[in-house]
CSV table of C-alpha atoms and ligand atoms in Angstrom, one decimal:
chain,number,residue,atom,x,y,z
A,28,MET,CA,126.6,8.2,159.7
A,29,SER,CA,124.4,5.2,158.8
A,30,THR,CA,125.9,1.9,159.5
A,31,ARG,CA,128.6,1.2,162.1
A,32,ARG,CA,129.9,-2.3,162.5
A,33,LYS,CA,132.1,-3.0,165.4
A,34,LEU,CA,135.6,-4.1,164.3
A,35,SER,CA,137.9,-5.7,166.7
A,36,VAL,CA,141.6,-5.6,166.3
A,37,LYS,CA,144.4,-6.3,168.7
A,38,LYS,CA,146.4,-3.4,167.4
A,39,PRO,CA,145.8,-0.9,164.6
A,40,VAL,CA,146.0,-2.3,161.1
A,41,LYS,CA,148.1,-0.4,158.5
A,42,LEU,CA,146.0,0.3,155.4
A,43,ILE,CA,147.9,0.5,152.2
A,44,PHE,CA,145.6,1.6,149.4
A,45,SER,CA,147.0,2.4,146.0
A,46,GLY,CA,144.9,4.0,143.4
A,47,GLY,CA,145.6,5.1,139.8
A,48,PHE,CA,144.1,4.9,136.4
A,49,LEU,CA,143.4,1.6,134.6
A,50,GLY,CA,146.6,-0.2,133.6
A,51,SER,CA,149.0,2.0,135.7
A,52,GLY,CA,150.3,-1.1,137.5
A,53,LYS,CA,148.4,-1.2,140.8
A,54,THR,CA,148.0,-5.0,140.9
A,55,THR,CA,151.5,-5.7,140.0
A,56,ALA,CA,152.8,-3.2,142.5
A,57,LEU,CA,150.6,-4.1,145.4
A,58,ALA,CA,151.4,-7.8,144.9
A,59,ALA,CA,155.1,-7.0,144.9
A,60,LEU,CA,154.8,-4.9,148.0
A,61,ALA,CA,152.8,-7.7,149.7
A,62,LYS,CA,155.6,-10.2,149.0
A,63,ARG,CA,158.1,-7.8,150.6
A,64,LEU,CA,155.9,-7.3,153.6
A,65,ILE,CA,155.6,-11.0,154.1
A,66,GLU,CA,159.4,-11.4,153.8
A,67,ARG,CA,159.6,-9.0,156.7
A,68,GLY,CA,157.4,-11.3,158.7
A,69,MET,CA,154.2,-9.3,158.4
A,70,ARG,CA,150.7,-10.7,158.0
A,71,VAL,CA,149.0,-9.2,154.9
A,72,GLY,CA,145.4,-9.2,153.6
A,73,PHE,CA,144.3,-7.9,150.2
A,74,ILE,CA,141.1,-6.5,148.8
A,75,THR,CA,140.4,-6.0,145.1
A,76,ASN,CA,137.6,-4.0,143.5
A,77,ASP,CA,135.7,-3.9,140.3
A,78,GLN,CA,132.4,-2.7,138.7
A,79,SER,CA,131.5,-6.3,138.0
A,80,GLU,CA,132.1,-10.0,138.8
A,81,ASN,CA,134.8,-12.0,137.1
A,82,LEU,CA,137.7,-9.7,137.8
A,83,VAL,CA,141.1,-10.9,136.4
A,84,ASP,CA,143.0,-9.2,139.1
A,85,THR,CA,141.4,-11.2,141.8
A,86,ILE,CA,142.4,-14.5,140.1
A,87,ILE,CA,145.9,-13.3,139.6
A,88,VAL,CA,146.4,-11.9,143.1
A,89,ARG,CA,144.9,-15.1,144.6
A,90,GLN,CA,147.3,-17.2,142.4
A,91,MET,CA,150.3,-15.0,143.3
A,92,LEU,CA,149.7,-14.7,147.0
A,93,ALA,CA,147.6,-17.7,148.1
A,94,ASP,CA,150.7,-19.9,148.8
A,95,LEU,CA,151.9,-17.1,151.1
A,96,GLY,CA,148.7,-17.4,153.1
A,97,VAL,CA,147.3,-14.0,152.1
A,98,PRO,CA,143.5,-13.8,152.2
A,99,VAL,CA,142.1,-12.0,149.1
A,100,GLU,CA,138.6,-10.5,149.3
A,101,GLU,CA,136.8,-8.8,146.4
A,102,VAL,CA,134.3,-5.9,146.4
A,103,VAL,CA,132.3,-6.0,143.1
A,104,LYS,CA,129.6,-4.1,141.3
A,105,GLY,CA,130.9,-0.6,142.2
A,106,CYS,CA,134.0,1.2,143.5
A,107,PHE,CA,135.0,1.1,147.2
A,108,CYS,CA,133.5,4.6,147.5
A,109,CYS,CA,130.1,3.6,146.3
A,110,LYS,CA,130.2,0.2,148.1
A,111,PHE,CA,131.5,1.4,151.5
A,112,ASP,CA,129.4,-1.0,153.6
A,113,GLU,CA,130.5,-4.0,151.4
A,114,LEU,CA,134.1,-2.8,151.8
A,115,ILE,CA,133.8,-2.8,155.5
A,116,GLU,CA,132.2,-6.3,155.5
A,117,HIS,CA,135.2,-7.6,153.5
A,118,VAL,CA,137.7,-5.8,155.7
A,119,GLU,CA,136.0,-7.5,158.6
A,120,LYS,CA,136.6,-10.9,157.1
A,121,ILE,CA,140.2,-10.2,156.6
A,122,LEU,CA,140.5,-8.9,160.2
A,123,ALA,CA,139.6,-12.4,161.4
A,124,TYR,CA,143.0,-13.4,160.0
A,125,ASN,CA,144.7,-10.8,162.3
A,126,PRO,CA,146.7,-8.9,159.6
A,127,ASP,CA,149.4,-6.3,160.3
A,128,VAL,CA,148.7,-4.7,156.9
A,129,LEU,CA,145.6,-4.6,154.7
A,130,MET,CA,146.2,-3.7,151.1
A,131,GLY,CA,143.4,-2.4,148.8
A,132,GLU,CA,143.2,-1.7,145.1
A,133,PRO,CA,140.4,0.7,144.2
A,134,VAL,CA,139.1,0.3,140.6
A,135,GLY,CA,141.1,2.3,138.1
A,136,SER,CA,138.3,4.7,137.3
A,137,CYS,CA,137.8,5.8,140.9
A,138,THR,CA,138.5,9.1,142.5
A,139,ASP,CA,137.4,11.1,145.5
A,140,PHE,CA,138.7,8.2,147.6
A,141,VAL,CA,139.8,10.3,150.6
A,142,ALA,CA,136.4,12.0,151.0
A,143,ALA,CA,134.3,8.9,150.3
A,144,VAL,CA,136.4,6.1,151.9
A,145,ALA,CA,139.4,7.2,153.9
A,146,ASN,CA,137.7,9.9,155.9
A,147,PRO,CA,134.6,7.8,156.8
A,148,ILE,CA,136.9,5.0,157.9
A,149,LYS,CA,139.0,7.4,160.0
A,150,ILE,CA,135.9,8.7,161.7
A,151,GLN,CA,134.1,5.4,162.2
A,152,TYR,CA,137.0,3.2,163.0
A,153,ARG,CA,139.5,5.6,164.5
A,154,ASP,CA,141.2,2.9,166.7
A,155,ALA,CA,141.2,0.1,164.2
A,156,PHE,CA,143.3,1.5,161.4
A,157,ARG,CA,146.2,3.7,160.4
A,158,PHE,CA,146.3,4.9,156.8
A,159,ALA,CA,149.7,4.7,155.0
A,160,PRO,CA,150.4,7.6,152.6
A,161,PHE,CA,147.8,7.2,149.8
A,162,SER,CA,149.7,6.5,146.6
A,163,ILE,CA,148.5,7.1,143.1
A,164,MET,CA,150.3,5.2,140.4
A,165,VAL,CA,150.8,6.6,136.9
A,166,ASP,CA,151.8,5.1,133.6
A,167,PRO,CA,154.4,7.3,131.8
A,168,GLU,CA,152.4,7.3,128.5
A,169,ARG,CA,149.3,8.5,130.3
A,170,VAL,CA,151.3,11.3,131.8
A,171,ARG,CA,152.4,12.3,128.3
A,172,SER,CA,148.9,12.0,126.8
A,173,LEU,CA,146.5,13.1,129.6
A,174,ILE,CA,148.6,15.7,131.5
A,175,LEU,CA,151.2,17.0,129.1
A,176,ASN,CA,149.2,16.7,125.9
A,177,GLU,CA,152.3,15.5,124.1
A,178,THR,CA,150.9,12.4,122.6
A,179,GLN,CA,147.6,11.7,120.9
A,180,THR,CA,144.8,10.1,122.8
A,181,ASP,CA,141.2,9.3,121.8
A,182,PHE,CA,140.1,9.7,125.4
A,183,PRO,CA,137.9,12.8,125.9
A,184,GLU,CA,138.8,15.8,128.1
A,185,ASP,CA,136.7,14.4,131.0
A,186,VAL,CA,139.0,11.4,131.3
A,187,ALA,CA,142.0,13.8,131.6
A,188,TYR,CA,139.9,15.5,134.3
A,189,LEU,CA,139.4,12.3,136.2
A,190,PHE,CA,143.1,11.4,135.9
A,191,GLY,CA,144.0,14.8,137.3
A,192,LYS,CA,141.7,14.4,140.2
A,193,GLN,CA,143.3,11.1,141.1
A,194,LEU,CA,146.7,12.8,141.2
A,195,GLU,CA,145.3,15.7,143.2
A,196,GLU,CA,144.2,13.5,146.1
A,197,ALA,CA,147.5,11.6,146.3
A,198,ASP,CA,149.9,11.9,149.2
A,199,THR,CA,152.5,10.1,147.0
A,200,ILE,CA,152.5,10.0,143.2
A,201,VAL,CA,154.3,6.9,141.9
A,202,LEU,CA,155.6,7.0,138.4
A,203,ASN,CA,155.6,3.4,137.4
A,204,LYS,CA,157.2,1.4,134.5
A,205,VAL,CA,160.5,3.3,134.7
A,206,ASP,CA,162.1,0.2,133.2
A,207,LEU,CA,160.6,1.6,129.9
A,208,LEU,CA,162.2,5.0,130.3
A,209,THR,CA,165.7,6.5,130.2
A,210,GLU,CA,166.7,8.2,133.5
A,211,LYS,CA,166.4,11.6,131.7
A,212,GLU,CA,162.8,10.9,130.6
A,213,SER,CA,161.9,9.6,134.0
A,214,ASN,CA,163.2,12.8,135.6
A,215,ARG,CA,161.5,15.0,133.1
A,216,LEU,CA,158.1,13.4,133.7
A,217,LEU,CA,158.6,13.6,137.5
A,218,ALA,CA,159.5,17.2,137.3
A,219,ALA,CA,156.5,17.9,135.1
A,220,ILE,CA,154.2,16.1,137.6
A,221,GLY,CA,155.9,17.9,140.5
A,222,ASP,CA,155.3,21.2,138.9
A,223,ARG,CA,151.6,20.6,138.4
A,224,TYR,CA,150.9,18.7,141.7
A,225,ARG,CA,152.8,20.6,144.4
A,226,GLY,CA,153.5,19.2,147.8
A,227,LYS,CA,153.3,15.6,146.8
A,228,LYS,CA,156.0,13.0,147.5
A,229,LEU,CA,157.2,11.7,144.2
A,230,MET,CA,158.5,8.2,143.6
A,231,ALA,CA,159.8,6.5,140.4
A,232,VAL,CA,159.5,2.7,140.4
A,233,SER,CA,159.3,-0.4,138.3
A,234,ALA,CA,156.8,-2.6,139.9
A,235,ARG,CA,157.8,-5.3,137.5
A,236,GLU,CA,161.6,-5.2,138.0
A,237,GLY,CA,161.6,-4.0,141.6
A,238,THR,CA,163.4,-0.6,141.1
A,239,GLY,CA,162.4,1.9,143.7
A,240,MET,CA,160.0,-0.5,145.5
A,241,ASP,CA,161.9,-0.7,148.8
A,242,LYS,CA,162.2,3.1,149.0
A,243,TRP,CA,158.4,3.3,148.4
A,244,LEU,CA,157.8,0.6,151.0
A,245,GLU,CA,159.9,2.5,153.6
A,246,ASP,CA,157.7,5.5,153.1
A,247,LEU,CA,154.5,3.5,153.3
A,248,LEU,CA,155.7,2.1,156.6
A,249,SER,CA,157.3,5.2,157.9
A,250,GLY,CA,154.3,6.3,160.0
A,251,ARG,CA,153.9,9.4,157.9
A,252,PRO,CA,150.1,10.0,158.2
A,253,GLY,CA,148.2,9.1,155.1
A,254,ALA,CA,145.1,9.8,153.0
A,255,ASN,CA,145.2,13.4,154.1
A,256,THR,CA,144.6,15.2,150.9
A,257,VAL,CA,140.9,15.5,150.5
A,258,LEU,CA,139.6,17.0,147.2
A,259,ARG,CA,138.2,20.3,148.0
A,260,GLN,CA,136.2,20.4,144.9
A,261,ILE,CA,135.2,17.8,142.3
A,262,ASP,CA,132.5,17.9,139.6
A,263,TYR,CA,130.7,14.6,139.8
A,264,ASP,CA,129.0,15.1,136.4
A,265,ARG,CA,132.5,15.2,134.8
A,266,TYR,CA,133.7,12.3,136.9
A,267,ALA,CA,130.6,10.3,135.9
A,268,THR,CA,131.0,11.2,132.2
A,269,ALA,CA,134.7,10.1,132.3
A,270,GLU,CA,133.6,6.7,133.7
A,271,ALA,CA,130.6,6.4,131.3
A,272,VAL,CA,132.7,6.8,128.2
A,273,LEU,CA,134.2,3.4,128.9
A,274,GLY,CA,132.5,0.3,127.8
A,275,TRP,CA,133.2,-2.2,130.6
A,276,LEU,CA,133.1,-5.9,129.8
A,277,ASN,CA,133.8,-8.9,132.1
A,278,ALA,CA,133.3,-12.4,130.7
A,279,ALA,CA,133.9,-16.0,131.8
A,280,VAL,CA,134.4,-18.4,129.0
A,281,LYS,CA,134.9,-22.2,129.0
A,282,LEU,CA,137.4,-23.4,126.5
A,283,THR,CA,137.7,-27.0,125.3
A,284,ALA,CA,139.6,-28.6,122.4
A,285,ASP,CA,140.1,-32.0,120.8
A,286,GLU,CA,143.8,-31.2,120.0
A,287,LEU,CA,146.3,-29.6,122.4
A,288,PHE,CA,146.4,-25.8,122.2
A,289,ASP,CA,148.7,-23.1,123.5
A,290,ALA,CA,147.1,-20.6,125.9
A,291,GLY,CA,149.7,-17.9,125.2
A,292,GLN,CA,149.1,-18.2,121.4
A,293,PHE,CA,145.3,-18.1,122.0
A,294,MET,CA,145.5,-15.0,124.2
A,295,THR,CA,148.0,-13.2,122.0
A,296,SER,CA,145.9,-13.8,118.9
A,297,LEU,CA,142.7,-12.6,120.6
A,298,ALA,CA,144.4,-9.5,122.2
A,299,THR,CA,146.0,-8.5,118.8
A,300,ARG,CA,142.7,-9.0,117.0
A,301,LEU,CA,140.8,-6.9,119.6
A,302,ARG,CA,143.4,-4.2,119.5
A,303,ASP,CA,143.2,-3.9,115.8
A,304,ARG,CA,139.4,-3.7,115.9
A,305,PHE,CA,139.5,-1.1,118.7
A,306,LYS,CA,142.0,0.9,116.8
A,307,ALA,CA,139.7,0.9,113.7
A,308,GLU,CA,136.9,2.2,115.9
A,309,LYS,CA,139.0,4.8,117.7
A,310,GLY,CA,138.3,2.8,120.8
A,311,GLU,CA,141.1,3.8,123.2
A,312,ILE,CA,141.9,1.1,125.7
A,313,GLY,CA,141.9,1.7,129.4
A,314,HIS,CA,142.8,-1.9,130.0
A,315,LEU,CA,142.4,-5.2,128.2
A,316,LYS,CA,143.2,-8.1,130.5
A,317,PHE,CA,142.9,-11.9,130.2
A,318,VAL,CA,143.6,-14.8,132.5
A,319,LEU,CA,143.4,-18.5,131.4
A,320,THR,CA,143.3,-21.0,134.2
A,321,SER,CA,143.7,-24.8,133.9
A,322,ALA,CA,144.3,-27.3,136.6
A,323,GLY,CA,145.1,-24.6,139.1
A,324,LYS,CA,147.7,-22.9,136.9
A,325,SER,CA,147.2,-19.5,135.3
A,326,MET,CA,148.6,-17.6,132.4
A,327,TRP,CA,147.6,-13.9,131.7
A,328,ALA,CA,147.8,-11.4,128.9
A,329,ASN,CA,147.5,-7.6,129.1
A,330,LEU,CA,147.2,-4.6,126.9
A,331,THR,CA,147.0,-1.0,128.1
A,332,HIS,CA,147.7,1.0,124.9
A,333,LEU,CA,146.5,0.7,121.3
A,334,ALA,CA,150.1,1.1,120.1
A,335,ALA,CA,151.5,-1.7,122.3
A,336,GLU,CA,151.9,-5.4,121.8
A,337,PRO,CA,150.2,-7.8,124.3
A,338,ASP,CA,152.1,-8.6,127.4
A,339,VAL,CA,151.9,-12.3,128.3
A,340,GLY,CA,153.0,-13.8,131.6
A,341,GLY,CA,152.3,-16.3,134.4
A,342,GLU,CA,152.7,-20.0,134.2
A,343,LYS,CA,153.4,-21.5,130.8
A,344,LEU,CA,150.3,-23.3,129.6
A,345,ASP,CA,151.2,-24.6,126.1
A,346,LYS,CA,149.5,-28.0,126.0
A,347,LEU,CA,145.9,-27.6,127.0
A,348,LEU,CA,142.6,-29.4,126.2
A,349,ARG,CA,140.5,-27.2,128.5
A,350,GLY,CA,140.6,-24.1,130.5
A,351,THR,CA,138.6,-21.2,132.1
A,352,PHE,CA,139.2,-17.9,130.3
A,353,ILE,CA,138.3,-14.6,131.9
A,354,ILE,CA,138.2,-11.4,129.8
A,355,ASN,CA,138.2,-7.9,131.2
A,356,ALA,CA,138.0,-5.0,128.8
A,357,ARG,CA,137.6,-1.3,129.6
A,358,VAL,CA,137.5,0.5,126.2
A,359,ARG,CA,136.2,3.8,125.0
A,360,LEU,CA,133.3,2.3,123.0
A,361,GLU,CA,129.5,1.9,123.5
A,362,PRO,CA,128.9,-1.3,125.5
A,363,GLU,CA,126.9,-2.9,122.7
A,364,ASP,CA,129.7,-2.3,120.2
A,365,LEU,CA,132.4,-3.6,122.6
A,366,GLU,CA,130.3,-6.7,123.3
A,367,THR,CA,129.9,-7.4,119.6
A,368,ILE,CA,133.6,-6.9,118.9
A,369,VAL,CA,134.6,-9.2,121.7
A,370,ARG,CA,132.1,-12.0,120.8
A,371,ASP,CA,133.0,-11.8,117.2
A,372,SER,CA,136.8,-11.8,117.8
A,373,LEU,CA,136.5,-14.7,120.3
A,374,ASP,CA,134.6,-16.7,117.7
A,375,LYS,CA,137.2,-16.0,115.0
A,376,VAL,CA,140.2,-16.9,117.1
A,377,SER,CA,138.5,-20.0,118.6
A,378,ASN,CA,137.7,-21.2,115.0
A,379,GLU,CA,141.3,-20.5,113.8
A,380,MET,CA,142.8,-22.4,116.7
A,381,GLU,CA,140.1,-25.1,116.7
A,382,VAL,CA,139.1,-24.4,120.2
A,383,GLN,CA,135.4,-24.4,121.3
A,384,SER,CA,134.5,-21.4,123.4
A,385,GLU,CA,131.4,-21.3,125.5
A,386,ILE,CA,130.5,-18.0,127.2
A,387,ASP,CA,129.3,-18.8,130.8
A,388,ASP,CA,128.8,-15.3,131.9
A,389,LEU,CA,129.2,-11.9,130.2
A,390,GLN,CA,128.5,-8.5,131.6
A,391,CYS,CA,128.9,-5.4,129.4
A,392,PHE,CA,127.9,-1.9,130.5
A,393,SER,CA,129.0,1.6,131.2
A,394,PRO,CA,129.7,2.4,134.9
A,395,ALA,CA,126.8,4.0,136.7
A,396,TYR,CA,126.9,7.5,138.1
A,397,PRO,CA,129.1,7.4,141.2
A,398,GLU,CA,127.0,7.9,144.4
A,399,PRO,CA,129.1,7.3,147.5
A,400,PRO,CA,127.0,7.0,150.6
A,401,HIS,CA,129.5,9.1,152.6
A,402,ILE,CA,131.4,12.2,151.6
A,403,ILE,CA,133.5,14.0,154.2
A,404,ARG,CA,135.3,16.9,152.6
A,405,GLU,CA,136.8,18.4,155.8
A,406,PRO,CA,140.3,17.2,156.6
A,407,VAL,CA,140.3,14.4,159.2
A,408,GLU,CA,143.4,13.8,161.2
B,529,GDP,N1,157.1,-2.5,131.8
B,529,GDP,C1,156.4,-2.5,132.9
B,529,GDP,N2,155.1,-3.0,132.8
B,529,GDP,C2,154.4,-3.0,134.0
B,529,GDP,C3,155.0,-2.6,135.2
B,529,GDP,N3,154.0,-2.7,136.2
B,529,GDP,C4,152.9,-3.2,135.6
B,529,GDP,N4,153.2,-3.4,134.2
B,529,GDP,C5,152.3,-3.9,133.2
B,529,GDP,O1,151.2,-3.0,133.0
B,529,GDP,C6,150.0,-3.7,132.8
B,529,GDP,C7,149.0,-3.3,133.8
B,529,GDP,O2,149.4,-3.7,135.1
B,529,GDP,P1,148.4,-4.0,136.3
B,529,GDP,O3,149.2,-4.2,137.5
B,529,GDP,O4,147.4,-5.0,135.9
B,529,GDP,O5,147.7,-2.5,136.4
B,529,GDP,P2,146.4,-2.1,137.1
B,529,GDP,O6,145.3,-2.1,136.1
B,529,GDP,O7,146.7,-0.7,137.6
B,529,GDP,O8,146.1,-3.0,138.2
B,529,GDP,C8,150.4,-5.2,132.8
B,529,GDP,O9,150.7,-5.6,131.5
B,529,GDP,C9,151.6,-5.2,133.7
B,529,GDP,O10,152.4,-6.3,133.4
B,529,GDP,C10,156.3,-2.1,135.2
B,529,GDP,O11,156.9,-1.7,136.2
B,529,GDP,N5,157.0,-2.1,134.0
B,530,MG,MG1,144.5,-4.0,138.8
């Protein structure tokens, strides 16, 4: 194995990594779990991950957890699997804070985590860490469209393949957003998942409302060994195709105005306009996510389905003259088309609301072929 940094820890640090497709609720859930851990007197660190800089989640997690003293590190320009050495560098920074628990959110298009990340960590840093059960979160609507084929999706088969591989390597599959379901529907989806992915622990939670979260946390802290289900087989060409069908856009925009404007209205208008343009292009959304920050306060907006309305939250910012606006979009479109639509829609909404928008940084691309430096496909205790 190539690099080996020495990591010093007083006692083994619990690693709670939660994966799952774009928009499944990883950030919401991990932040909620972090708060619960802190309430129990534990020290927590957090690592986010994206294919590019300007990740909305990092800003939101920092905002949510900074007051609680949680260090938040970020691995960018590739998933944890492909950026293993960078991941370890950031883990090391967090270890300086002496955490009991380190939480990590792999990018939502990532799979083969156990072979490419967990196993190499277990082998190289055996004494430093203990993996909690590796949880994969799922959104009910994606279960219906990508596993059960009950609802229409414009994602191609390869995306369903990637989604299935994520579930296959889970120790625990967490059906999230049960606040949107009847109990009957939640049980039906759990039974269908259980039928297809045997031997997994199944959980039903609402990361937003807290239902089921304590039960999940008990399991994460139970000492049940985690990250044990290594994928025996995975077709990297299909995995790469699934990632490459997504146009991936991260942008940082400076907003200024002469008259006060409402951040919620600005983001809702932009999200709605983008959704309608994507719909017209059959550009299925993985995730559309905004955060607008001004004077240390943030408001966010989210959209994970073409049929949904934008979800807005955070601190109320309704009288602004300036702000920093971050856009993350993962959409099934060619990157150049995605970029054109985003630039065009941003111009239109800015004009309508008499806000000047100046793009400071914009990256738009399709994720590169995944090439993890380490792959260990044999089970590691
Ligand atoms: N209704 C509902 N929405 C949720 C829940 N958890 C997350 N969300 C929403 O789902 C969207 C994606 O959540 P996020 O945590 O960013 O997902 P990630 O992309 O997997 O990190 C956001 O709009 C969240 O507010 C939940 O339990 N119930
Ligand atoms: Mg996230």
